[in-house]
Coordinates of C-alpha atoms in Angstrom, one line a residue:
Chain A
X1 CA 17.3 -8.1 -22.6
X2 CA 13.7 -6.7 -23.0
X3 CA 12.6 -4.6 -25.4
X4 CA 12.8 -0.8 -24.3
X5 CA 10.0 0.5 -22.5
X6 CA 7.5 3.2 -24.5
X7 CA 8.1 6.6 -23.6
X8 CA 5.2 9.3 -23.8
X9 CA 4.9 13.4 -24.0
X10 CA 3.4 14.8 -21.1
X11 CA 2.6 18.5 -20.8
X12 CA 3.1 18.8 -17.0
X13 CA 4.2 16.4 -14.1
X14 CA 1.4 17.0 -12.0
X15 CA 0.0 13.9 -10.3
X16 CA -3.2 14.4 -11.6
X17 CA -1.8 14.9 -15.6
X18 CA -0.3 12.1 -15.0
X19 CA -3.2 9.9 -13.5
X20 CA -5.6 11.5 -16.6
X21 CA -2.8 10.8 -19.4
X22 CA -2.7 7.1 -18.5
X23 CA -6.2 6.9 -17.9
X24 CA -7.0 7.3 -21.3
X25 CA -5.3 4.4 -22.3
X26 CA -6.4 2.6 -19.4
X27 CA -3.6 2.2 -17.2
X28 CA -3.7 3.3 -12.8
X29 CA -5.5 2.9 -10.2
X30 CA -7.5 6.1 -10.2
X31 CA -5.7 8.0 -8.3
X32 CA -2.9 10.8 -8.6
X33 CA 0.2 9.3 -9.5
X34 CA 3.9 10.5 -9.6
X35 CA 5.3 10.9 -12.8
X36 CA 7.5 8.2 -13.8
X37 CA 10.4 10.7 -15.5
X38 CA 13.6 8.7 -16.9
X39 CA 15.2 10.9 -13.9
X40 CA 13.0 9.5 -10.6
X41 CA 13.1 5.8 -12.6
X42 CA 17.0 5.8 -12.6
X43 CA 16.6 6.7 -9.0
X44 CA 14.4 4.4 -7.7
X45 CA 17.4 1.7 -9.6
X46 CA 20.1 3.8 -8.3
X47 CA 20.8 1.0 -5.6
X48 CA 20.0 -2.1 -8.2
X49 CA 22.9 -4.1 -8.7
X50 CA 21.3 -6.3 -11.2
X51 CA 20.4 -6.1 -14.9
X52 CA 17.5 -3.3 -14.7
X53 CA 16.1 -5.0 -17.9
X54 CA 16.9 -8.6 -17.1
X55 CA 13.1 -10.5 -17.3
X56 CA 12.4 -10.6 -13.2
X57 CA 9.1 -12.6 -14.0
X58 CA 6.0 -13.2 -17.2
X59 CA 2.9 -12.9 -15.3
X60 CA -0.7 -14.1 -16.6
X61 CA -3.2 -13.2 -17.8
X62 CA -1.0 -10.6 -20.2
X63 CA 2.0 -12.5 -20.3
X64 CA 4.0 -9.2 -19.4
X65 CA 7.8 -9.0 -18.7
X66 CA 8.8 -7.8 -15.5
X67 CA 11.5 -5.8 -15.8
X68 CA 13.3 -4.4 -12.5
X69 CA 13.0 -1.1 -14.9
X70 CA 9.0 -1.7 -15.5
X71 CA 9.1 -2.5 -11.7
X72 CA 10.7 0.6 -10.9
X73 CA 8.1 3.0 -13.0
X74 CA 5.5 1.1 -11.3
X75 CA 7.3 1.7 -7.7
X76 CA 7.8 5.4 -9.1
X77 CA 4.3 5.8 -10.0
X78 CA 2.7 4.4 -6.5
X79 CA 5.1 7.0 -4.4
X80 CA 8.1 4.3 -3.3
X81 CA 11.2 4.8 -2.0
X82 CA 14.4 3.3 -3.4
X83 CA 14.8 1.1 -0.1
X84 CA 11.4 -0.9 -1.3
X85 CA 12.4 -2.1 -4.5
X86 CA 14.1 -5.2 -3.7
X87 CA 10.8 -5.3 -1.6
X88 CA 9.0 -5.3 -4.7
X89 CA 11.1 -7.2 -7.2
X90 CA 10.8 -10.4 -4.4
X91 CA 7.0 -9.7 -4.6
X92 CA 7.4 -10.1 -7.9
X93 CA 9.2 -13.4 -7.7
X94 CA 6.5 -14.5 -5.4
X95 CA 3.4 -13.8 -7.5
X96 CA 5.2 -15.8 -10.6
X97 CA 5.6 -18.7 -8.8
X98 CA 3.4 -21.9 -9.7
X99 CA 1.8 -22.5 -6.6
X100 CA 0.0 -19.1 -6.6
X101 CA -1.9 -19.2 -9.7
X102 CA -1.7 -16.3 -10.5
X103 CA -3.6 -16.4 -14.0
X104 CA -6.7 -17.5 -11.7
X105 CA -6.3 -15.1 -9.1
X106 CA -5.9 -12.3 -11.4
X107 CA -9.3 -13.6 -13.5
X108 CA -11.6 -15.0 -11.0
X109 CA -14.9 -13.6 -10.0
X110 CA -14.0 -13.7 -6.4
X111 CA -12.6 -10.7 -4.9
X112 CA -9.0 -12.1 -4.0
X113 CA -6.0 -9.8 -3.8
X114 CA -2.4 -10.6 -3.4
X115 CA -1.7 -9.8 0.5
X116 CA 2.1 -9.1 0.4
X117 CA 4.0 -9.5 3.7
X118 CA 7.2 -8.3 4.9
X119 CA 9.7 -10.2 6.6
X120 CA 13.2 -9.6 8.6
X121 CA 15.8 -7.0 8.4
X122 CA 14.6 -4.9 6.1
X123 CA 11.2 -4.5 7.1
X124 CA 12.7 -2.1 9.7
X125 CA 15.2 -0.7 7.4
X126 CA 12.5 0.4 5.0
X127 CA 10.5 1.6 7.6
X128 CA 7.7 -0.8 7.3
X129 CA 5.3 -1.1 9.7
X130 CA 4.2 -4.1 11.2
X131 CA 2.8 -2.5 14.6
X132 CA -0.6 -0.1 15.3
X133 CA -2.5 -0.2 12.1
X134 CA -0.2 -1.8 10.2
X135 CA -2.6 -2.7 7.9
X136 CA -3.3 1.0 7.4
X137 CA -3.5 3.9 6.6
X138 CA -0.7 6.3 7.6
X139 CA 2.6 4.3 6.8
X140 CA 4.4 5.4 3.2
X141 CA 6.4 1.9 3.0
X142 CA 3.4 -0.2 3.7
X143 CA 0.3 2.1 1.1
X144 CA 3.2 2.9 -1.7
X145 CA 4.6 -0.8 -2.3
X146 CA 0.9 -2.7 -1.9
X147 CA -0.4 0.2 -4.2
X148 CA 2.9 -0.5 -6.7
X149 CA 2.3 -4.2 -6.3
X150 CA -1.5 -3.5 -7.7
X151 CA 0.2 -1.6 -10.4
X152 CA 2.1 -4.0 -11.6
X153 CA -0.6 -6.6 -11.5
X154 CA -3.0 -3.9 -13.1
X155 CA -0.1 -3.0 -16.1
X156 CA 2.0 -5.3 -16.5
X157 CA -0.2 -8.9 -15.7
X158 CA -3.2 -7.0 -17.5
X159 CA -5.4 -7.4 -14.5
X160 CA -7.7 -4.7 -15.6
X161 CA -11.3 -4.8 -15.1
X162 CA -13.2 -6.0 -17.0
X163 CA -10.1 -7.3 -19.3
X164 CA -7.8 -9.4 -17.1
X165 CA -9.9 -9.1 -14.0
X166 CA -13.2 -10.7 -13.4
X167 CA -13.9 -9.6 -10.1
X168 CA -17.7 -9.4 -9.6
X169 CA -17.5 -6.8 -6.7
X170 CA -14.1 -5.3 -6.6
X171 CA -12.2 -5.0 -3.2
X172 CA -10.7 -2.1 -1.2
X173 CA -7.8 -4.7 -0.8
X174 CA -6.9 -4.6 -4.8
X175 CA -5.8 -0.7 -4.0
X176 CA -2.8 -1.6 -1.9
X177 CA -2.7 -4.4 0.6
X178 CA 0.9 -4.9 2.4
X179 CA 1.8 -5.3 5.6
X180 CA 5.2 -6.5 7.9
X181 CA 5.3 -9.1 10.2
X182 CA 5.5 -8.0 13.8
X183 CA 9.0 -9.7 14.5
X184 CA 10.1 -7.8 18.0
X185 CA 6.5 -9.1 19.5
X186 CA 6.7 -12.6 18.0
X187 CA 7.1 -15.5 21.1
X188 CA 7.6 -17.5 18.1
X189 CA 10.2 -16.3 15.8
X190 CA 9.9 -15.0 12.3
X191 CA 7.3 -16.5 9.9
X192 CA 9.7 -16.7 6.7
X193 CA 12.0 -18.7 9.1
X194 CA 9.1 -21.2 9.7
X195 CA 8.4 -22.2 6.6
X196 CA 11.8 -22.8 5.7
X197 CA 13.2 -19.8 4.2
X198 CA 16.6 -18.6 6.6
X199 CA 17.0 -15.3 4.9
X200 CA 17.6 -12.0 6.6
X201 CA 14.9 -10.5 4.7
X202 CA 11.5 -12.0 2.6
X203 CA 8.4 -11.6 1.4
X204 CA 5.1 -13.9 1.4
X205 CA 2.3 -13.6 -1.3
X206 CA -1.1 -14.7 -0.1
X207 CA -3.9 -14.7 -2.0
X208 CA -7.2 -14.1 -0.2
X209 CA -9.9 -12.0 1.0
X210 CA -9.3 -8.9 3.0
X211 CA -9.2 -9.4 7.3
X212 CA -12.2 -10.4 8.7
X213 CA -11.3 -9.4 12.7
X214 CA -11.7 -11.4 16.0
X215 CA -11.7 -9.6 19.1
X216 CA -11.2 -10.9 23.2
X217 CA -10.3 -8.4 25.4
X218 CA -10.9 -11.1 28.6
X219 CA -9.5 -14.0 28.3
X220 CA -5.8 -15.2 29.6
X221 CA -6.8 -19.0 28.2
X222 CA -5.6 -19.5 24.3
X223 CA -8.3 -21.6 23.6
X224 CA -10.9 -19.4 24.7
X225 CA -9.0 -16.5 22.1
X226 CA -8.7 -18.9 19.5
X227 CA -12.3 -20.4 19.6
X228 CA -13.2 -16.5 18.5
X229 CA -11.0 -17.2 15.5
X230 CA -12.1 -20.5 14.6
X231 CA -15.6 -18.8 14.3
X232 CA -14.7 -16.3 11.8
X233 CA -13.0 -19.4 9.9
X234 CA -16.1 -21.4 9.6
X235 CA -18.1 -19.4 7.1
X236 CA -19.9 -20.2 4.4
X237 CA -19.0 -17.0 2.9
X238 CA -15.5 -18.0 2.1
X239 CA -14.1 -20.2 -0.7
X240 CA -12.2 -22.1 2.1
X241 CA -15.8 -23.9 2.8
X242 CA -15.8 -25.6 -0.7
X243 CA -12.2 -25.9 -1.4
X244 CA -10.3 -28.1 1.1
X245 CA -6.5 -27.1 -0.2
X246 CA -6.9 -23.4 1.2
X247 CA -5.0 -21.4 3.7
X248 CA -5.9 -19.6 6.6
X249 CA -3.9 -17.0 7.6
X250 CA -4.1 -16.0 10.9
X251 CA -2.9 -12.9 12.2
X252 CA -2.1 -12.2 15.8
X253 CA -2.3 -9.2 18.0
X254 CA 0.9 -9.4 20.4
X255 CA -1.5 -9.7 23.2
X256 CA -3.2 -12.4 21.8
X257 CA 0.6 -13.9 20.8
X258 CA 1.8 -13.5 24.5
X259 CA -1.5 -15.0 26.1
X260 CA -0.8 -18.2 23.6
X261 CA 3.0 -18.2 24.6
X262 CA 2.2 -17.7 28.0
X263 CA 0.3 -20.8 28.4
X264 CA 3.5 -22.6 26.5
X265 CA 1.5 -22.7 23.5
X266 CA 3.5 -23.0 20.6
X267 CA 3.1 -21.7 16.6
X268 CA 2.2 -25.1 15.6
X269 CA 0.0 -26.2 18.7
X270 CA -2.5 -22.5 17.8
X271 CA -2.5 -24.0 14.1
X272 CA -3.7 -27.6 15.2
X273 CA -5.7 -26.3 18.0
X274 CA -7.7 -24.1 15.0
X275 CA -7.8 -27.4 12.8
X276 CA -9.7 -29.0 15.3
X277 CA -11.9 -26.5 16.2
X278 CA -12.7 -24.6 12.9
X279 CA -14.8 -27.6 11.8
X280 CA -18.4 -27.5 10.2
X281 CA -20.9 -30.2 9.3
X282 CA -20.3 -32.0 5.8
X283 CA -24.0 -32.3 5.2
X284 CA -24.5 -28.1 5.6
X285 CA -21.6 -27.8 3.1
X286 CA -23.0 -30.4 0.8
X287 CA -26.0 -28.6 1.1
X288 CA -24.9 -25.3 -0.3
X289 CA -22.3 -26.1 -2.5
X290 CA -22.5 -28.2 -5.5
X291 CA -19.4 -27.4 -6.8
X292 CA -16.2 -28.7 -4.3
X293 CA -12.6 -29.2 -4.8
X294 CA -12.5 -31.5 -1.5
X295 CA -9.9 -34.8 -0.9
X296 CA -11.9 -38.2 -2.3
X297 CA -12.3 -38.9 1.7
X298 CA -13.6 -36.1 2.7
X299 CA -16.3 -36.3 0.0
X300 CA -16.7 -39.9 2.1
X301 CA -17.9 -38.4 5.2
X302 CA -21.4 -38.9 6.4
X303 CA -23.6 -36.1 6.0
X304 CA -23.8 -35.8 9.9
X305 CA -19.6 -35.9 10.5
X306 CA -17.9 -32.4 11.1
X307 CA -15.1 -31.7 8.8
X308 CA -12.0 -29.2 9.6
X309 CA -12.2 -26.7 6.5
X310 CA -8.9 -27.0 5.4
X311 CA -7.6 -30.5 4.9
X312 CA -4.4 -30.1 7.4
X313 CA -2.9 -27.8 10.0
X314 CA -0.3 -26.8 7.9
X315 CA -2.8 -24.7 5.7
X316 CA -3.1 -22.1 9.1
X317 CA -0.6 -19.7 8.9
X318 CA 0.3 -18.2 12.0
X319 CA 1.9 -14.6 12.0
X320 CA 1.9 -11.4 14.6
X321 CA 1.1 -8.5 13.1
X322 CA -0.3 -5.0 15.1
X323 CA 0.2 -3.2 18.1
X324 CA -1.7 -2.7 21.5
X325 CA -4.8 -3.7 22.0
X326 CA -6.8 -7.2 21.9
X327 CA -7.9 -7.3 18.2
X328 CA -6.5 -10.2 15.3
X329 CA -7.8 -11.1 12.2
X330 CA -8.4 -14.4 9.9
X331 CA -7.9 -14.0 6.1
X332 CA -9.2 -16.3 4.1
X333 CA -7.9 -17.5 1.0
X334 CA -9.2 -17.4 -2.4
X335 CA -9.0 -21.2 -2.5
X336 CA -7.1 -22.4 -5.5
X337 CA -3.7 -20.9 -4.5
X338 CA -1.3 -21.7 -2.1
X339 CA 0.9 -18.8 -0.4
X340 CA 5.0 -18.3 -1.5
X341 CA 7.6 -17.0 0.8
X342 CA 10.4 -15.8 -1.1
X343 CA 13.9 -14.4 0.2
X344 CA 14.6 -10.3 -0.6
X345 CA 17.7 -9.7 -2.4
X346 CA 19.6 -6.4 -1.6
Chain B
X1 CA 8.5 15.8 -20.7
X2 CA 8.5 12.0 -21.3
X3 CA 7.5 9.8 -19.1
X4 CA 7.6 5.8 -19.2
X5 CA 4.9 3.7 -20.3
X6 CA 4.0 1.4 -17.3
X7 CA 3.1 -1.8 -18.9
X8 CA 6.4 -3.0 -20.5
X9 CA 6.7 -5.8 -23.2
X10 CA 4.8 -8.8 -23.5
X11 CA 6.3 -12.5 -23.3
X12 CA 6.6 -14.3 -26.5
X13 CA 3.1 -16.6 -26.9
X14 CA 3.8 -20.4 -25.2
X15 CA 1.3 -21.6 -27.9
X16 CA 0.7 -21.0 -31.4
X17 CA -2.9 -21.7 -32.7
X18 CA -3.6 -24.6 -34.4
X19 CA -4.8 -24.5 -38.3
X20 CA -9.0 -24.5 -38.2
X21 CA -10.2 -27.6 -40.3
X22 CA -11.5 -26.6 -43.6
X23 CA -14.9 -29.1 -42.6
X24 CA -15.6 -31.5 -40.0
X25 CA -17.1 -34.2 -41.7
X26 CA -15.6 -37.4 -40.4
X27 CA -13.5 -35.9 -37.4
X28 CA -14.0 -36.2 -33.4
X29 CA -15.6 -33.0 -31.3
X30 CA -14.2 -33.2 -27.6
X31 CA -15.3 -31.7 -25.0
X32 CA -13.5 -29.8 -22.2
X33 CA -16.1 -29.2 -19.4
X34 CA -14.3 -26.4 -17.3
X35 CA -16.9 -27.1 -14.0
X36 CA -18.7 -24.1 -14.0
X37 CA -22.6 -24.4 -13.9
X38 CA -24.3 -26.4 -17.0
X39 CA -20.8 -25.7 -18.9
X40 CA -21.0 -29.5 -19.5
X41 CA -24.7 -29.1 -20.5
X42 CA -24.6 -26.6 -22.7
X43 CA -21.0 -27.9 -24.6
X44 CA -22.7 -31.3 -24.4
X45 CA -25.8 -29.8 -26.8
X46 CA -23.4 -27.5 -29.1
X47 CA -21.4 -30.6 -30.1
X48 CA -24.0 -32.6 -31.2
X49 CA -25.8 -29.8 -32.8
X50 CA -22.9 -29.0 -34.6
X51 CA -21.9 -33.5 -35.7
X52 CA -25.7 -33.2 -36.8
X53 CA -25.1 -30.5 -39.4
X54 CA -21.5 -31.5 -40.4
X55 CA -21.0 -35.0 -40.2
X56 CA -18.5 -34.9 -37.3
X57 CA -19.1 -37.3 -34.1
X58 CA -18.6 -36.5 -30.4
X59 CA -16.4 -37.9 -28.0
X60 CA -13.6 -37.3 -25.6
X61 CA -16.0 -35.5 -22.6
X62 CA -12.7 -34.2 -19.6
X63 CA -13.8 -32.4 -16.9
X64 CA -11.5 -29.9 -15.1
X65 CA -11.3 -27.6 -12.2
X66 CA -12.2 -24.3 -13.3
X67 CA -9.8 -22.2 -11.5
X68 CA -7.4 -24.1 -12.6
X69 CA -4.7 -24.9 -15.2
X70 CA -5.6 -28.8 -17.5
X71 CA -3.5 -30.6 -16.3
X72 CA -0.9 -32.2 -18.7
X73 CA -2.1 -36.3 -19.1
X74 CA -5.8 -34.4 -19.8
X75 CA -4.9 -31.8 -22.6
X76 CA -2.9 -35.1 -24.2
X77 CA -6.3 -37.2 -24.4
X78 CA -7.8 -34.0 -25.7
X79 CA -5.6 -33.8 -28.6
X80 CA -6.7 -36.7 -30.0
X81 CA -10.3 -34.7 -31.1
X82 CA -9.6 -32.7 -34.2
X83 CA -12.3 -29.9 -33.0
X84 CA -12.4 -29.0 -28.5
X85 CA -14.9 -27.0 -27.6
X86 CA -14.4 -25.0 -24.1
X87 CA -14.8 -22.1 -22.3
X88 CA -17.9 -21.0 -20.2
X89 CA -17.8 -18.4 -17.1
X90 CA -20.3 -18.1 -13.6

């Protein structure tokens, strides 16, 4: 069992008491925050059947416990419901595992922020939104548990500014960035399902920049949609240019889903089709970056060869996410960090 | 009212600190180059500044990706210097 969590004296509950009391010890976001009384905590673990103070996860660069309890104030504080916890807690999960890096993602100078998507069953249940402007504003499930994941990252993995968090420019993605997979409007299935994980419910972490978006409000032909979004892949203002490893994940419109599935274009054949055509000349990346984490072969090429900018197709992740209309987006990843799909436990 | 403190506790440390050597006369300076810009420069020229004033030599030069963690077989050649120097940001 943890320790127990430090209590403090507060003279009022107001959001913004609450917001200046931890701000002089350098704890929120920087804006009003609920107060996290031992009455709306208990609450929020009302529907916990676990240990609240069993360790969930340590996470870098502070080495902090995460509690379902030091979860739960952070849930409390960001204006959750009890339905998102478990939401959370697998969030949690996912940010701690290896593969994401989290001690680099949280201290690099790059802008990166954890992207958290929702999966499955309880996406609905929760009342996530993975249609119109699912990436925001306007929906409670999506803002609060993106803002409480950046909560916990800020409190309890110390990825302050400054201190834990070297982030030259910042990012309107380290506020709150969560979104759900659009599952009714998927030709394809469920994501989570695709990568393995056969759970009713789960999460995936991906570390990367926010959307950069791709619009074609013409074309029936996939490749013609998907040559937009090979463009906004081949940057040299992303990390994926000079590491090799990265992901790519690419988030559909339905539209843009249904034109690909019309044309019998399946999840996998979009993600190879992008490999091939989200490629780049090795010289112009030699050129303007000295420092690369590319493959030994790759590093072999002629100056004058074109290179895919990530290494294989399985680094495109493919996911439909929005409502009407003809617009997707790429994220690029940070680079050193691969994404985790984790199951939620109810 | 009382409110919770967000933060909770922090992990026990993975790694205690090794003892500093009371001189350096006689032992081995590695270097761990993390990749960032002149990093390996800059240790390169503090090591042998600091074998020229104390007797120590330099040796053991690794180089690792910056973002990420040394990698096991790399920290065990390291820990055959007495004295690593490291650490250099963008």
């Amino acid at each position: 069992m943890a320790d127990p969590l430090e209590m403090l004296d507060i003279a009022s509950d107001d959001p913004e008491a609450v917001r200046d009391c931890y701000a002089e010890r350098g704890w929120g976001d920087g804006l009003p925050l609920v107060a996290p009384t031992p009455e709306r905590v208990d609450a929020m673990l009302a529907t916990c059947n676990a240990d609240p103070d069993e360790p969930v996860a340590v996470l870098p660069p502070r080495s902090g416990v995460a509690t379902r309890r030091v979860i739960a104030v952070n849930a409390v504080l960001a204006g959750c419901r009890p339905e998102h916890l478990p939401v959370l807690v697998a969030a949690v999960r996912a940010l701690a595992r290896p593969e994401i890096n989290l001690r680099g993602v949280n201290a690099t100078t790059h802008p990166v922020a954890p992207l958290l998507i929702v999966h499955g069953e309880i996406a609905q249940t929760a009342g996530y939104n993975p249609g119109l402007g699912a990436f925001g504003p306007g929906n409670v499930a999506n803002a609060a548990t993106g803002r409480a994941l950046r909560l916990i990252l800020l409190h309890v993995a110390g990825a302050v500014p400054g201190a834990g968090d070297a982030s030259t420019q910042g990012g309107p993605a380290k506020y709150t960035y969560c979104v759900a997979e659009n599952l009714a409007e998927s030709p394809w299935g469920g994501y989570a399902a695709s990568v393995g994980v056969a759970a009713v419910s789960a999460v995936t972490v991906h570390c990367g920049e926010a959307p950069h978006n791709f619009h074609d409000m013409e074309s029936k032909d996939p490749a013609a949609i998907l040559d937009k979004a090979a463009s906004a892949m081949t940057s040299l203002g992303s990390n994926n240019a000079p590491v090799s490893s990265g992901e790519f994940f690419v988030m559909l419109c339905p539209e843009h889903a249904a034109a690909c599935d019309d044309a019998g274009w399946t999840r996998d054949r979009v993600a190879s089709y992008l490999h091939e055509r989200a490629q780049m000349r090795v010289g112009d990346l030699r050129a303007a970056f000295a420092l690369r984490a590319w493959a030994p072969w790759q590093e072999a090429l002629d100056d004058d060869a074109m290179m895919s900018v990530t290494e294989h197709p399985c680094n495109i992740k493919i996911i439909v996410v929005g409502g009407p209309g003809k617009h997707s987006s790429v994220i690029p990843s940070w680079g050193m960090t691969r994404s985790a799909t984790v199951p939620v436990e109810v | 009212m009382r409110i919770y403190a967000p933060v909770g506790a922090v992990g026990p440390a993975a790694i205690s600190r090794a003892v500093t050597e009371p001189t350096l006369a006689g032992k081995r300076i590695g270097i761990l180059d993390n990749s960032k810009p002149n990093a390996g420069l800059l240790l390169q020229r503090l090591a042998e500044g600091l074998a020229v004033r104390t007797g120590a030599t330099v040796g053991l030069v690794e180089r690792k990706n910056a973002a990420l963690p040394a990698p096991d077989d790399l920290l065990a050649r390291l820990a055959e210097a007495e004295v690593v120097l490291t650490g250099s940001a963008d």
